[in-house]
Coordinates of C-alpha atoms in Angstrom, one line a residue:
M1 CA 0.5 -3.0 20.7
A2 CA -0.3 -1.3 17.4
L3 CA 1.1 -2.7 14.1
I4 CA 2.4 0.8 13.2
E5 CA 3.4 3.4 15.8
I6 CA 4.7 6.8 14.5
K7 CA 5.7 9.6 16.8
D8 CA 7.0 13.1 15.8
L9 CA 8.2 11.7 12.4
E10 CA 10.3 14.0 10.3
K11 CA 11.7 13.7 6.8
I12 CA 14.0 16.4 5.4
Y13 CA 15.4 16.3 1.9
R14 CA 18.8 18.0 1.6
N15 CA 20.3 19.3 -1.6
D16 CA 23.6 21.1 -1.1
S17 CA 22.7 23.8 1.5
V18 CA 19.0 23.7 0.8
E19 CA 16.7 21.8 3.2
T20 CA 13.2 20.8 2.3
P21 CA 11.0 19.4 5.0
A22 CA 8.5 16.8 3.7
L23 CA 7.2 15.5 7.0
D24 CA 7.1 17.7 10.1
G25 CA 6.3 16.1 13.5
V26 CA 3.7 13.5 12.3
S27 CA 2.3 11.2 15.0
F28 CA -0.3 8.4 14.7
N29 CA -0.9 4.6 15.2
I30 CA -2.4 2.1 12.9
E31 CA -3.9 -1.1 14.4
Q32 CA -3.7 -4.5 12.7
G33 CA -6.8 -4.9 10.4
E34 CA -7.5 -1.1 10.0
F35 CA -8.2 0.5 6.6
V36 CA -6.6 3.9 6.6
A37 CA -6.6 6.5 3.8
I38 CA -3.9 9.2 3.7
M39 CA -5.0 12.3 1.7
G40 CA -3.6 15.7 1.0
P41 CA -2.7 18.1 -1.9
S42 CA 0.4 17.6 -4.0
G43 CA 3.5 18.3 -1.9
S44 CA 1.7 17.6 1.4
G45 CA 4.0 14.7 2.2
K46 CA 1.6 11.8 1.7
S47 CA 3.8 9.8 -0.7
T48 CA 6.9 10.4 1.5
L49 CA 4.9 9.1 4.5
L50 CA 4.0 6.0 2.5
H51 CA 7.6 5.4 1.5
V52 CA 8.8 5.7 5.1
I53 CA 6.0 3.4 6.5
G54 CA 6.7 0.9 3.7
F55 CA 10.5 0.8 4.5
L56 CA 11.3 2.3 1.1
D57 CA 12.8 5.4 2.8
F58 CA 14.1 6.4 6.2
P59 CA 13.0 9.3 8.5
T60 CA 15.4 11.9 9.6
G61 CA 13.8 12.4 12.9
G62 CA 11.2 11.0 15.3
S63 CA 10.4 7.3 15.7
Y64 CA 8.7 4.6 13.7
L65 CA 7.9 1.2 15.1
F66 CA 6.6 -1.6 12.9
D67 CA 5.4 -4.7 14.8
G68 CA 6.9 -3.3 18.0
K69 CA 10.4 -2.8 16.5
S70 CA 12.0 0.5 15.5
I71 CA 12.9 0.9 11.8
N72 CA 16.4 1.9 13.0
D73 CA 16.9 -1.5 14.6
Y74 CA 16.2 -3.6 11.5
S75 CA 19.2 -4.8 9.5
K76 CA 19.2 -4.6 5.7
E77 CA 18.4 -8.3 5.5
E78 CA 15.5 -7.9 8.0
I79 CA 14.1 -4.9 6.0
A80 CA 14.2 -6.9 2.8
H81 CA 12.4 -9.8 4.6
V82 CA 9.7 -7.6 6.1
R83 CA 9.0 -5.9 2.7
N84 CA 8.8 -9.3 1.0
K85 CA 6.8 -11.2 3.6
K86 CA 4.8 -8.7 5.6
M87 CA 4.1 -5.9 3.1
G88 CA 2.4 -5.8 -0.2
F89 CA 2.5 -2.9 -2.6
I90 CA 0.0 -1.6 -5.2
F91 CA 1.1 1.3 -7.4
Q92 CA -0.8 3.7 -9.7
T93 CA 1.4 2.6 -12.7
F94 CA 0.9 -1.1 -12.0
N95 CA 4.7 -1.9 -12.3
L96 CA 4.1 -5.1 -14.3
L97 CA 6.8 -6.6 -16.5
S98 CA 5.7 -5.9 -20.0
R99 CA 6.6 -9.1 -21.8
T100 CA 5.7 -11.4 -19.0
T101 CA 2.4 -13.2 -18.4
V102 CA 0.1 -12.4 -15.5
L103 CA 1.1 -15.7 -13.9
D104 CA 4.8 -14.9 -14.1
N105 CA 4.3 -11.3 -12.9
V106 CA 2.3 -12.5 -9.9
K107 CA 5.0 -15.1 -9.1
L108 CA 7.8 -12.6 -8.9
P109 CA 7.9 -12.0 -5.1
L110 CA 8.2 -15.7 -4.5
V111 CA 11.7 -15.7 -5.9
Y112 CA 12.9 -14.3 -2.6
S113 CA 10.4 -16.0 -0.4
G114 CA 12.3 -19.2 0.4
I115 CA 9.3 -21.2 -0.8
K116 CA 10.1 -24.2 -3.1
E117 CA 9.7 -23.3 -6.8
A118 CA 7.6 -26.4 -7.3
K119 CA 4.8 -24.6 -5.3
W120 CA 5.0 -21.2 -7.0
N121 CA 2.3 -21.9 -9.7
E122 CA -0.2 -23.2 -7.2
I123 CA 0.3 -20.2 -4.9
A124 CA 0.2 -17.7 -7.7
L125 CA -2.9 -19.2 -9.3
K126 CA -4.7 -19.0 -5.9
A127 CA -3.9 -15.3 -5.7
I128 CA -5.0 -14.7 -9.3
E129 CA -8.3 -16.5 -8.7
E130 CA -8.9 -14.4 -5.6
V131 CA -8.8 -11.2 -7.7
G132 CA -11.0 -12.7 -10.5
L133 CA -8.4 -12.8 -13.2
M134 CA -8.1 -16.5 -14.1
H135 CA -9.3 -15.9 -17.6
R136 CA -6.2 -13.7 -18.2
V137 CA -3.6 -15.9 -16.5
N138 CA -1.5 -16.4 -19.7
H139 CA -2.0 -12.9 -21.1
E140 CA 0.7 -10.2 -21.1
P141 CA 0.0 -6.7 -19.7
S142 CA -0.4 -5.2 -23.1
Q143 CA -3.4 -7.5 -23.6
L144 CA -5.1 -6.3 -20.4
S145 CA -7.4 -3.4 -19.6
G146 CA -6.4 -0.9 -16.9
G147 CA -8.6 -2.6 -14.3
E148 CA -7.2 -6.0 -15.2
K149 CA -3.6 -4.7 -14.9
Q150 CA -4.4 -3.4 -11.4
R151 CA -6.0 -6.7 -10.4
A152 CA -2.8 -8.5 -11.5
A153 CA -0.8 -6.1 -9.4
I154 CA -3.1 -6.8 -6.4
A155 CA -2.6 -10.5 -6.9
R156 CA 1.1 -10.0 -6.8
A157 CA 0.8 -7.9 -3.6
L158 CA -1.2 -10.8 -2.0
I159 CA 1.2 -13.6 -3.0
N160 CA 3.0 -13.8 0.4
D161 CA -0.1 -13.1 2.4
P162 CA 1.2 -9.8 3.9
S163 CA 0.1 -8.2 7.1
V164 CA -0.3 -4.8 5.5
I165 CA -1.0 -3.7 1.9
F166 CA 0.1 -0.2 0.7
A167 CA -1.9 1.2 -2.1
D168 CA -0.5 4.3 -3.7
E169 CA -3.2 6.0 -5.9
P170 CA -4.4 2.5 -7.1
T171 CA -7.3 4.1 -9.1
G172 CA -5.3 7.0 -10.5
N173 CA -5.0 5.5 -14.1
L174 CA -8.5 3.9 -14.2
D175 CA -11.9 5.0 -15.3
S176 CA -14.6 5.4 -12.6
K177 CA -16.1 1.9 -13.1
S178 CA -12.8 0.1 -13.1
G179 CA -11.7 2.2 -10.1
G180 CA -14.8 1.3 -8.2
Q181 CA -14.2 -2.4 -8.9
V182 CA -10.6 -2.2 -7.7
M183 CA -11.7 -0.4 -4.5
E184 CA -14.3 -3.0 -3.8
L185 CA -11.6 -5.7 -4.1
I186 CA -9.3 -3.8 -1.8
K187 CA -12.2 -3.4 0.7
Q188 CA -12.7 -7.2 0.6
L189 CA -9.1 -7.8 1.3
N190 CA -9.4 -5.6 4.4
E191 CA -12.5 -7.6 5.5
K192 CA -10.4 -10.7 5.3
G193 CA -7.9 -9.3 7.8
H194 CA -5.3 -7.4 5.8
T195 CA -4.3 -3.9 7.1
I196 CA -4.7 -1.4 4.2
I197 CA -2.9 1.9 3.9
L198 CA -4.2 3.9 1.0
V199 CA -2.7 7.1 -0.5
T200 CA -5.2 9.0 -2.6
H201 CA -6.3 12.4 -3.7
E202 CA -9.8 11.2 -4.6
T203 CA -12.5 11.6 -1.9
Y204 CA -14.7 8.8 -3.2
T205 CA -11.8 6.4 -3.0
A206 CA -10.8 7.5 0.5
E207 CA -14.3 6.9 1.8
Y208 CA -13.9 3.2 1.3
A209 CA -11.5 3.4 4.3
Q210 CA -12.5 3.4 8.0
R211 CA -10.4 6.4 8.8
I212 CA -8.9 9.3 6.8
I213 CA -5.7 11.1 7.8
R214 CA -5.3 14.4 6.0
L215 CA -1.8 16.0 5.6
K216 CA -1.0 19.6 4.8
D217 CA 2.5 21.0 4.5
G218 CA 4.0 17.8 6.1
K219 CA 1.8 18.0 9.2
I220 CA -1.4 16.2 10.1
D221 CA -4.4 18.5 9.4
S222 CA -7.0 16.0 10.6
D223 CA -7.4 12.4 11.6
Q224 CA -11.0 11.1 11.6
K225 CA -13.1 8.0 11.4
V226 CA -15.0 8.1 8.1
M227 CA -18.4 8.1 9.9
E228 CA -17.3 11.0 12.2
R229 CA -16.2 12.9 9.1
R230 CA -19.6 12.4 7.5
N231 CA -21.5 13.4 10.6
N232 CA -19.4 16.6 10.9
F233 CA -20.2 17.4 7.3
I234 CA -24.0 16.9 7.9
K235 CA -23.9 19.2 10.9

């Protein structure tokens, strides 16, 4: 059984009498431990797809099974639990609290985890150490470089040891050197067993993945393993 099973997925945005299809019959599976990049031009539906897969939005048609269960069968409480315990999120804009230290930013998801507060620091420090940011543990975001901010965001995404990590343009606000370092870190997380779903418009970033799904006008334009894609390019 795949971790993520999507069949004929549709998402239509409605504004008065105007309907705008964002996803149109998308189908694919993602296995536990895969590293998948989703690419496409602006308006192709890639961010909408990420939001649906990440339980941040709901489809208007088709089916989506996460861990063998349909998104429509999850209660609000179960959805909140899955997002907190089984999913981690990394965003282009970092989404860190500005007047809060790295340590306290990373601890935030633990508030809803059910873990005793006495253990929060220990768990957060372990995640911060994993991303190589111990020297900034008591610094606020304004004192960090862009790459360091994203490392703090990655540590926060790791805090509950999620099954899957969603990365939405994680290098979009970084220079090439910092972007490469962040992608190496994300690759290492995949090698440790985390499923990675990456949304990006950058080819060099996508090629860290094992597989690239390309969207166009809300449909899948191609779905290839990275090595297959390179071999086709060589031919």
